[in-house]
Coordinates of C-alpha atoms in Angstrom, one line a residue:
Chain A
X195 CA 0.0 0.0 0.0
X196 CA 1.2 3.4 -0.7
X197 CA 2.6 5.6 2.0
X198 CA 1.3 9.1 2.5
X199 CA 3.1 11.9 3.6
X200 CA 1.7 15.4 4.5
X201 CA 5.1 17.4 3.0
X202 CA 5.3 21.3 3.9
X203 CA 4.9 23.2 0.8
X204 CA 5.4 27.0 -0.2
X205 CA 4.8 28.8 -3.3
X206 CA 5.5 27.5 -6.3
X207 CA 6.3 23.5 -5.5
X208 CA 8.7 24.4 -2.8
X209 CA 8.7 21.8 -0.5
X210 CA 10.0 23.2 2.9
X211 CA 11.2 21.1 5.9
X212 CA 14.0 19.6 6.3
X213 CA 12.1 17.2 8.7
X214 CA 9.5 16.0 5.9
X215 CA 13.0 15.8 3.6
X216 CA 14.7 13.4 6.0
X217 CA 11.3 11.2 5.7
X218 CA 10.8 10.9 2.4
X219 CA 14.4 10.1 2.0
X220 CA 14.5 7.7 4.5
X221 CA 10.8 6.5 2.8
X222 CA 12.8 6.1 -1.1
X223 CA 15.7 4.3 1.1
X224 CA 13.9 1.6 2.0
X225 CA 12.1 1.4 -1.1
X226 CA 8.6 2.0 0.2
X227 CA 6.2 3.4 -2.1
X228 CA 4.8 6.8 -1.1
X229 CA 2.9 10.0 -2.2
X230 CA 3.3 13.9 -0.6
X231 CA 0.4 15.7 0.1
X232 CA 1.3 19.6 0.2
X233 CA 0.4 21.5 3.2
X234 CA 1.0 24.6 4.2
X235 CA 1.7 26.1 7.7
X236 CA -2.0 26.7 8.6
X237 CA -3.3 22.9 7.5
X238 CA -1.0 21.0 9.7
X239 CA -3.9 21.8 12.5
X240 CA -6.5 20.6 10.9
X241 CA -4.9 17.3 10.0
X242 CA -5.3 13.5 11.4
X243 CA -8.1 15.0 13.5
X244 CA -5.6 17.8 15.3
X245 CA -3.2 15.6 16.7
X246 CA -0.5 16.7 15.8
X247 CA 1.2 20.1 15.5
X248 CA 4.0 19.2 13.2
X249 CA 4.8 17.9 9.7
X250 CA 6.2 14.8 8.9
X251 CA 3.2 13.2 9.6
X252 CA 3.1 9.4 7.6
X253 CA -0.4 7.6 7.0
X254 CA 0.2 3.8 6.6
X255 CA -3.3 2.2 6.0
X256 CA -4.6 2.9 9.6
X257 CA -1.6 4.4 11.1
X258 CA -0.3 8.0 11.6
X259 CA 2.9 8.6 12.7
X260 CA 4.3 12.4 13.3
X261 CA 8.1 13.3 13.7
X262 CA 10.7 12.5 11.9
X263 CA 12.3 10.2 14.2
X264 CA 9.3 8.2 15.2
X265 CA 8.7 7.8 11.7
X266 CA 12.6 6.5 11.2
X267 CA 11.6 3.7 14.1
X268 CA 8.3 2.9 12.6
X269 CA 9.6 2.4 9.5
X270 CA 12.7 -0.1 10.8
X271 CA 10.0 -1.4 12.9
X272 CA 7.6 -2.4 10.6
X273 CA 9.7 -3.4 7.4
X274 CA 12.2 -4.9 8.1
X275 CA 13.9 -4.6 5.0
X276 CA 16.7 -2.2 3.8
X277 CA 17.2 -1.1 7.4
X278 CA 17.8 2.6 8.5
X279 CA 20.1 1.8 11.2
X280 CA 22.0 -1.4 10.9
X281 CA 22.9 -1.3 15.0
X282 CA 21.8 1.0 18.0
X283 CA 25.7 2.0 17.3
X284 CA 24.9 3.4 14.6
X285 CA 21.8 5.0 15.2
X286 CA 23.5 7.0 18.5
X287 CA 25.9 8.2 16.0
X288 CA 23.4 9.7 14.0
X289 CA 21.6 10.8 17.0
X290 CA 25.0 12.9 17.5
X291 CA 25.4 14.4 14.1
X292 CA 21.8 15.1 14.1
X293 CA 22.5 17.3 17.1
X294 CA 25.6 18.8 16.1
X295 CA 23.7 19.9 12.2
X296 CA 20.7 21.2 14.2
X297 CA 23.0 23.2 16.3
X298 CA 25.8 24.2 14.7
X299 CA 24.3 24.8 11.2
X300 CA 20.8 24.6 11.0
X301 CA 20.5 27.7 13.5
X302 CA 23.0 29.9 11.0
X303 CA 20.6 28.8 8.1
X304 CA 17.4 29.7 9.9
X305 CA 18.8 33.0 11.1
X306 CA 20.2 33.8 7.3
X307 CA 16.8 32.7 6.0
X308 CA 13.7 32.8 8.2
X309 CA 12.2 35.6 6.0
X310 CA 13.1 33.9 2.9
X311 CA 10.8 31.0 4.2
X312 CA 8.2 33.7 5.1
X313 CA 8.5 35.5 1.5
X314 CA 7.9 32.1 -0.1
X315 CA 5.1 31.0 2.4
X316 CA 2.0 30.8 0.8
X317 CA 0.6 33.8 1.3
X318 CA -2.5 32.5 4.0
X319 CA 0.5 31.0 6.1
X320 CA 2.7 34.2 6.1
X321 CA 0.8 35.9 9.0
X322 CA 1.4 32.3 11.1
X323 CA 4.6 32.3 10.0
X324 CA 6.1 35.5 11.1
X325 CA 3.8 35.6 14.4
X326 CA 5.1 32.1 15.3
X327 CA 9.3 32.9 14.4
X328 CA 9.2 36.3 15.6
X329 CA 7.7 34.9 19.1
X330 CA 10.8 32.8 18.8
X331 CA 13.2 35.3 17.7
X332 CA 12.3 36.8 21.3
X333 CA 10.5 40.3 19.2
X334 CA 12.8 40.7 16.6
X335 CA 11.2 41.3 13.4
X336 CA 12.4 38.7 11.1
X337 CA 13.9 41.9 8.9
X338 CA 16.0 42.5 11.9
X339 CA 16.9 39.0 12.3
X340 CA 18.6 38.9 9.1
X341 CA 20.1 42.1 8.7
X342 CA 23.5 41.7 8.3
X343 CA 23.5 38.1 7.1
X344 CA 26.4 38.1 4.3
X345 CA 28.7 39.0 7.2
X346 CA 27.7 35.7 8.5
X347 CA 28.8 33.8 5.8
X348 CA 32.3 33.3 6.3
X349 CA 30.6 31.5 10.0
X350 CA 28.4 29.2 8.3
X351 CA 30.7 27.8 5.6
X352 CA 33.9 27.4 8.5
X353 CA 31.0 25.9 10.6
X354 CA 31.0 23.2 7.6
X355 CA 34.6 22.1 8.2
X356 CA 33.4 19.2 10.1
X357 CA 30.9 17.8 7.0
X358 CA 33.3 18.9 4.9
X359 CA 36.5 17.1 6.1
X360 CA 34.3 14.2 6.5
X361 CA 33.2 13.6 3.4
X362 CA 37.2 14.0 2.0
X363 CA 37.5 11.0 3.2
X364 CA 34.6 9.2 2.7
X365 CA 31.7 9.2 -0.3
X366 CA 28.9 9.6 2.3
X367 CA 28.5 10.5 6.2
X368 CA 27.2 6.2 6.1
X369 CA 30.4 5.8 4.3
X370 CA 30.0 3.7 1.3
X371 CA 26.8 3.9 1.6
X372 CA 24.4 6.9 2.4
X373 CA 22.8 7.0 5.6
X374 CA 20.4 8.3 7.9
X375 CA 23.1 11.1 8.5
X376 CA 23.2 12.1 5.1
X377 CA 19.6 12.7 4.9
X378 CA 19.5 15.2 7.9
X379 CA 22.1 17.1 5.9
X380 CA 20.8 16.9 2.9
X381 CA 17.4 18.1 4.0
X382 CA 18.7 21.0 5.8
X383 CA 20.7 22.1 3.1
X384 CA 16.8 21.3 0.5
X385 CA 15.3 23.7 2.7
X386 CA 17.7 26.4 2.2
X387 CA 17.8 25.5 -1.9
X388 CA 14.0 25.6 -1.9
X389 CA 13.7 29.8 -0.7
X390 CA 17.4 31.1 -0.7
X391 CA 17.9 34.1 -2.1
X392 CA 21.1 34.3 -0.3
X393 CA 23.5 31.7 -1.9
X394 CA 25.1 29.4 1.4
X395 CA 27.8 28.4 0.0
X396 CA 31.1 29.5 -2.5
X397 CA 31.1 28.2 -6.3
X398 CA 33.9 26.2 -5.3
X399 CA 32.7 24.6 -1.9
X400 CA 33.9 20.7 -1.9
X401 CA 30.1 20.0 -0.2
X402 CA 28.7 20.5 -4.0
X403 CA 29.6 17.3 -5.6
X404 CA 28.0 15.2 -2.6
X405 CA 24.8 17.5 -2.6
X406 CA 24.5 16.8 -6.3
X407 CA 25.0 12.8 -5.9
X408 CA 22.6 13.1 -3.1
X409 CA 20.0 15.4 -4.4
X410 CA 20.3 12.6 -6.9
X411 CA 19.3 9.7 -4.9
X412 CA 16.6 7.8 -5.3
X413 CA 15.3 9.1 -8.9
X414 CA 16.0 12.8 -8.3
X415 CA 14.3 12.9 -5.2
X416 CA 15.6 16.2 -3.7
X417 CA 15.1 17.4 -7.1
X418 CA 11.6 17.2 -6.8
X419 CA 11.3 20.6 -5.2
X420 CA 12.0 24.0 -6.9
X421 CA 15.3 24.8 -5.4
X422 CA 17.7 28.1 -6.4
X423 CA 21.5 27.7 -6.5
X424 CA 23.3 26.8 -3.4
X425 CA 26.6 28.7 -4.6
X426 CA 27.3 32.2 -4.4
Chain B
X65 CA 49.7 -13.7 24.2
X66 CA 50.0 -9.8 26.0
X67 CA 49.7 -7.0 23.5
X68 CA 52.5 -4.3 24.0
X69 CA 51.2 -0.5 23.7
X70 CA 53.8 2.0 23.4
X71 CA 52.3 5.0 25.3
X72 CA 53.1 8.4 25.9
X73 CA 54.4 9.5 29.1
X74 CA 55.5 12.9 31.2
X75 CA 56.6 12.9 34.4
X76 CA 54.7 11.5 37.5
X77 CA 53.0 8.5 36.0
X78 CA 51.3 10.9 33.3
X79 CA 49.9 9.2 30.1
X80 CA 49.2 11.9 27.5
X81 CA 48.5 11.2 24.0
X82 CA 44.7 10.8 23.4
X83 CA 45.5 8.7 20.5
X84 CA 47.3 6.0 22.6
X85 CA 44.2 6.6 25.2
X86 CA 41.5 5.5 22.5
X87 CA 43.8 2.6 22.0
X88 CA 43.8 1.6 25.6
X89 CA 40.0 1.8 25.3
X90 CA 39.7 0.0 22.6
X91 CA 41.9 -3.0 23.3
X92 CA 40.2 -3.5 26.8
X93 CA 36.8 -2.8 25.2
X94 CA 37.7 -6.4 23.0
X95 CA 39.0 -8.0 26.5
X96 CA 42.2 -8.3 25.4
X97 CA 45.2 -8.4 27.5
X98 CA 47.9 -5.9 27.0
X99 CA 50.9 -3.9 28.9
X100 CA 51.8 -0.1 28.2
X101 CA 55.4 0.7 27.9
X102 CA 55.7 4.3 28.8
X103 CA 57.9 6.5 26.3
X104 CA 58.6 9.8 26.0
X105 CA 58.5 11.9 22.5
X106 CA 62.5 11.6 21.7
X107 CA 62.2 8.0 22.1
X108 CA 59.1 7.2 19.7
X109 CA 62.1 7.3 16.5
X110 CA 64.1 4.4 18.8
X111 CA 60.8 2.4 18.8
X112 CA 60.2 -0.6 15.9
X113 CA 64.0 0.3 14.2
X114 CA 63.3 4.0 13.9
X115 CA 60.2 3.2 10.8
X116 CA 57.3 5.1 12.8
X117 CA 57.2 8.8 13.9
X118 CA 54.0 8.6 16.1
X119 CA 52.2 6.7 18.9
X120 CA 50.3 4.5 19.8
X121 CA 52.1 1.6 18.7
X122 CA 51.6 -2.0 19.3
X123 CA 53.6 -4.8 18.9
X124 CA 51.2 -8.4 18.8
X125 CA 53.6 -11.5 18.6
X126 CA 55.9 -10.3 15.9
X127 CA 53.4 -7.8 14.1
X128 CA 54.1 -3.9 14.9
X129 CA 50.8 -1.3 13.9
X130 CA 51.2 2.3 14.6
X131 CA 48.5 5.0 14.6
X132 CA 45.0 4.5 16.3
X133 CA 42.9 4.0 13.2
X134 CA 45.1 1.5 11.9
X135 CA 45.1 -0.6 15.3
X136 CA 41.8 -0.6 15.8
X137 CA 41.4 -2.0 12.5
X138 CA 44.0 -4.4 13.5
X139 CA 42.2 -5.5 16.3
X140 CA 38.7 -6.2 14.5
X141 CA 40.2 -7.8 12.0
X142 CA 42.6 -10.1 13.9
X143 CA 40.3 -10.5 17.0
X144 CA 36.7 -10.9 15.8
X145 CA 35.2 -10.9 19.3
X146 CA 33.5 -7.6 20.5
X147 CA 33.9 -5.5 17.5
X148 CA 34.6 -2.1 18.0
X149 CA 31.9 -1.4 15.1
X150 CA 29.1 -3.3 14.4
X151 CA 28.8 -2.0 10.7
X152 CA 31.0 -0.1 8.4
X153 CA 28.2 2.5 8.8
X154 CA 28.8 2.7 12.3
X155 CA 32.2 3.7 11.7
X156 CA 31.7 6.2 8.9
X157 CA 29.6 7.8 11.7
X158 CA 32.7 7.9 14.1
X159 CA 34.6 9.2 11.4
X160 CA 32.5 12.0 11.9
X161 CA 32.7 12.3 15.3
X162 CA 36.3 12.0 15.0
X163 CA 36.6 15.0 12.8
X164 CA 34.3 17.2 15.0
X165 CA 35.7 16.4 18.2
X166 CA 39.4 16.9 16.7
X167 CA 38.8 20.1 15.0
X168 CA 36.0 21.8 17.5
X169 CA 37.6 20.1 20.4
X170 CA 40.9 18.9 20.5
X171 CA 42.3 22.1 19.0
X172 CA 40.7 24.2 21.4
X173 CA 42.4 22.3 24.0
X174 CA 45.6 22.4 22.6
X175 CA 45.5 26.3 22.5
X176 CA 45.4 26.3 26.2
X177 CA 47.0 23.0 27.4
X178 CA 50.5 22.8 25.1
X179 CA 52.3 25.0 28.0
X180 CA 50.9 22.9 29.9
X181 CA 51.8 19.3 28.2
X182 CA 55.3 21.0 28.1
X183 CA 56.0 22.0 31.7
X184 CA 54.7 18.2 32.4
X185 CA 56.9 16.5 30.0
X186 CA 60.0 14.4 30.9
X187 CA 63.0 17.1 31.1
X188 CA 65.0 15.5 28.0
X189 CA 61.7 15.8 25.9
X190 CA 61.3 19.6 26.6
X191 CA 63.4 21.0 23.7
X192 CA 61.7 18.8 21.2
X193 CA 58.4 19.3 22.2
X194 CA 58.5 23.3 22.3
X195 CA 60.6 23.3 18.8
X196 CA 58.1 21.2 17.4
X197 CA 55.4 22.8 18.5
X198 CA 56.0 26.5 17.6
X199 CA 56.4 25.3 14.7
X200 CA 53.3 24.0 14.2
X201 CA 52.4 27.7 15.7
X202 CA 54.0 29.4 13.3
X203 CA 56.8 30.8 14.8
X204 CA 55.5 31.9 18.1
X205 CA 56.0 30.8 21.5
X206 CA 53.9 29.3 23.7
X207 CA 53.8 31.5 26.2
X208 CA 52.6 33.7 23.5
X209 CA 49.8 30.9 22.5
X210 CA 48.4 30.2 25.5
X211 CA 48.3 33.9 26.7
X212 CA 44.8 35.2 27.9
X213 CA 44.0 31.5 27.8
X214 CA 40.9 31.9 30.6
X215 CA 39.3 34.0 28.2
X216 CA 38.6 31.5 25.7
X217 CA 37.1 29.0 28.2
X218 CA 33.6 30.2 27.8
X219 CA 34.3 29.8 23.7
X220 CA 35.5 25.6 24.5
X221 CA 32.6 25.0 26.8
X222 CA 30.3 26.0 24.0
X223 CA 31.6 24.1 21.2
X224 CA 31.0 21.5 23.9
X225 CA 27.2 21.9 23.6
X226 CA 26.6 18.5 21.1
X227 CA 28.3 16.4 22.9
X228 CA 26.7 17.5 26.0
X229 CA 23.6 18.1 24.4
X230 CA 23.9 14.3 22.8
X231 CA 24.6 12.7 26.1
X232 CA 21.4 14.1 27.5
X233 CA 19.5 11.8 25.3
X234 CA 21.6 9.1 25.5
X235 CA 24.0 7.1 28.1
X236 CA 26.8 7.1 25.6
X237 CA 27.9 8.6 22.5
X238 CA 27.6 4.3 21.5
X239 CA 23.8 4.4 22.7
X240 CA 23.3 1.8 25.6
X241 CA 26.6 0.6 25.3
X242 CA 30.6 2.9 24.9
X243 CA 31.6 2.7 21.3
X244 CA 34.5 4.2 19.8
X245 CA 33.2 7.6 19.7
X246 CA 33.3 7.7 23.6
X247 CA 36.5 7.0 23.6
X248 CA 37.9 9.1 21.4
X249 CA 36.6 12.0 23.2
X250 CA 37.4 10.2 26.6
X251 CA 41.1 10.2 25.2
X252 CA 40.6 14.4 24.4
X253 CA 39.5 14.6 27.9
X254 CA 42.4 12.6 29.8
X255 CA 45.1 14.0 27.8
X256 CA 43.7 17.8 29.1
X257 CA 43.5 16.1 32.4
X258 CA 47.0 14.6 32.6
X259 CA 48.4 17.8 32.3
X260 CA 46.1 20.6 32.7
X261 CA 46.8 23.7 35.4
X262 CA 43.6 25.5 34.1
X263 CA 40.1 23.5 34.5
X264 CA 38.2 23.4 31.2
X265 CA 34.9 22.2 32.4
X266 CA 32.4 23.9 35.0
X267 CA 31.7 22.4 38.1
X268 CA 28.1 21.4 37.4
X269 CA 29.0 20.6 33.7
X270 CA 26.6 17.6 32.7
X271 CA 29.5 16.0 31.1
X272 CA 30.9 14.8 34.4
X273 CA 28.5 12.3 34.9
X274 CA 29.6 10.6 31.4
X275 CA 33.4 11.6 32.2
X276 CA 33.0 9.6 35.6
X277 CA 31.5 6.6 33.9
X278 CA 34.2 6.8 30.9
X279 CA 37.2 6.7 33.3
X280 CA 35.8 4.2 35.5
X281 CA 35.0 1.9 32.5
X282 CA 37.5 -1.2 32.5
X283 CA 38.8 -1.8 35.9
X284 CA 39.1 1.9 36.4
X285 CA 41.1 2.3 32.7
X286 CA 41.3 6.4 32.7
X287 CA 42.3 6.5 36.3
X288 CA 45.7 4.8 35.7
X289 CA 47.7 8.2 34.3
X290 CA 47.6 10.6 37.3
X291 CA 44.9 13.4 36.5
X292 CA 44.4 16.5 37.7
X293 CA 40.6 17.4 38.1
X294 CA 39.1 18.5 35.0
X295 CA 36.4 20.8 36.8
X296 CA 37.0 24.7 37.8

C-alpha cells in the first residue's frame, strides 16, 4: 500500500522542511512506495483529527505517525527490509550528528533565511509564519533578524569544516553507503535550496559534488522541489 | 599472548596522548590483554627500528601497527570478538565524530593545554616538544599561545554543547553501550586532564557524569595516568 506523507509546501512546488525531507528520504531508502500531500503552515492543525502540530506526519493504511524520528523507528519497525540503522551503534551516532547539524548549522541557516521562508510562504501562512518565528526570535522582526547576514557567511561555511573534512574522506557520512546522517544534511541544506535568495555556500565549496549525488538519490528525489542555486 | 602498547608519558605517571588513550579503550573494550610501555616523545624514532614517527604503537607477537585507526582496524580484524563497530556504517559515523571532536575540540584544548603538556613533560623531551610545536604555531612561542587563555574558556565549553547536548538523550555517545566515539573523546579529555593547570569544564558541567562513567569503564582504565581534576 502506498505511504502518504503530508510534505510542507510554499509557493510555487517548494517543498520546505528539512524534517518531511529526511522522511521521504528515508521512505525512497527503503524502497517503500509513497505520495506527498502539500500543506502549508496553517493545515498541519487541521490534520489526522488535530493531533499533531508538526509535519512529517506518515499515514500507513490505519496508522499515523508524526516526527521525523518516530517515523525512522516505525519504518525499521515495521519493514524490516533495507534497514535505516543497521545497530543501535549506529543510530546513536546519527543521534550525535543530528544534534551537532541542528545546532551548529541549521541555526546559521534559519537566522540567514527565516524571511526567505516567510517571503515564499503561501501567502494565508505568512501571517502564522512570522507571528510564530518572531515569538521565537524573542520580538525581533524577522527583517532585523537577518540584517547583516552576508557577514555571516564566512561563520556558516567554516562551521561546515566538520561535514566537509568528513566527506574527503569518505563518499557519504554512512560511508559507502548513504545513511540516515546524510539525509538530515541533505534536507537542511533542500530547505535552504528551496527559498534562498542568499547563496550558502562558494562556487567552489567541496560540499557541491556530494549534494549533487545526493540530491540525486533515489530518482531525483531532492530534485523534486523547486530549489535556487546553493553557490554564491 | 599480551599485547605491548607504546604509550606516551611525562613525568609523575602521566599518560598523555589521546590517540594512545582510544587505543587503551579499545583494546580492553575487545577484552584483550595488553601492557603499556611508557615512552617519552625523543624516544618514539628508537621504537620498531626508527620506521614510525608517532604513537600509539603496538607490537602483537611479531606484528608492529602504529597509529590508532590503523590498530583498531587491527584488532577487529585479527580479533573478531566484541567489535569495536558493528557496521561499516557505524564507523563512517565515528569518522565524523572523530573530525568534529578533533577540529572543535581537540584544538581548542591544545590552544590552552601545550604550555601545559610542556611543563609536564619528561625534562630531555622539553626542547623537542617546544621546537616542534612553535612550529606548528608558526613561529610563536607558547607562552605567546596560551596567553589570555581563561578567556577563551567560555568559547570551549560552547563548542562543547553537542556532545553535551547528545549525552542528554543518550548514556553514551555508542547508545546503551561505549563505542569508539566515547573513547575518542574520553582520550581528548584525559590528555587535558593529565596535564592541565587550568580547568576546562564547570563544576556542574553535565558531562561529568559521562566523564566519571568513561574513566571508570574497565577496571578503572582512565584512572591509571595521574589526572588532575578536569572541573574549575
Amino acid at each position: 500500500m502506498t505511504i502518504r506523507l503530508y510534505d510542507l509546501a510554499a509557493t510555487e512546488g517548494r517543498r520546505l522542511s528539512p524534517f518531511c525531507w529526511r522522511s521521504k528520504y528515508a521512505l525512497a531508502h527503503k524502497g517503500l512506495a509513497f505520495e506527498t500531500e502539500p500543506v502549508g503552515f496553517t493545515d498541519i492543525p487541521k490534520l489526522c483529527g488535530g493531533q499533531y502540530k508538526t509535519v512529517p506526519i506518515i499515514e500507513d493504511g490505519g496508522k499515523t505517525v508524526c516526527d521525523s524520528w518516530a517515523i525512522a523507528d516505525y519504518l525499521d519497525a515495521t519493514y524490516g527490509d533495507k534497514p535505516l540503522f543497521t545497530s543501535p551503534q549506529e543510530k546513536a551516532g546519527v543521534r550525535f550528528f543530528d544534534t551537532w547539524f541542528s545546532l551548529e548549522i541549521m541555526t546559521r541557516m534559519f537566522r540567514m533565511f527565516v524571511l526567505d521562508i516567510h517571503d515564499r510562504a503561501r501567502p494565508e501562512d505568512q501571517p502564522y509564519f512570522r507571528e510564530s518565528r518572531e515569538k521565537m526570535m524573542r520580538g525581533a522582526t524577522m527583517e532585523q533578524f537577518v540584517a547583516g547576514r552576508e557577514e555571516k557567511l564566512p561563520e556558516l561555511r567554516h562551521a561546515l569544516r566538520p561535514l566537509r573534512m568528513t566527506l574527503a574522506g569518505q563518499k557519504w557520512l554512512g560511508g559507502e553507503v548513504p545513511n540516515y546522517a546524510d539525509y538530515i544534511a541533505l534536507g537542511g541544506f533542500l530547505w535552504a535550496a528551496s527559498v534562498l535568495t542568499l547563496p550558502p555556500l562558494e562556487k567552489d565549496d567541496a560540499l557541491h559534488d556530494w549534494l549533487k549525488r545526493g540530491f540525486d538519490l533515489y530518482g531525483g528525489l531532492g530534485h523534486s522541489s523547486k530549489t535556487e542555486a546553493l553557490a554564491a
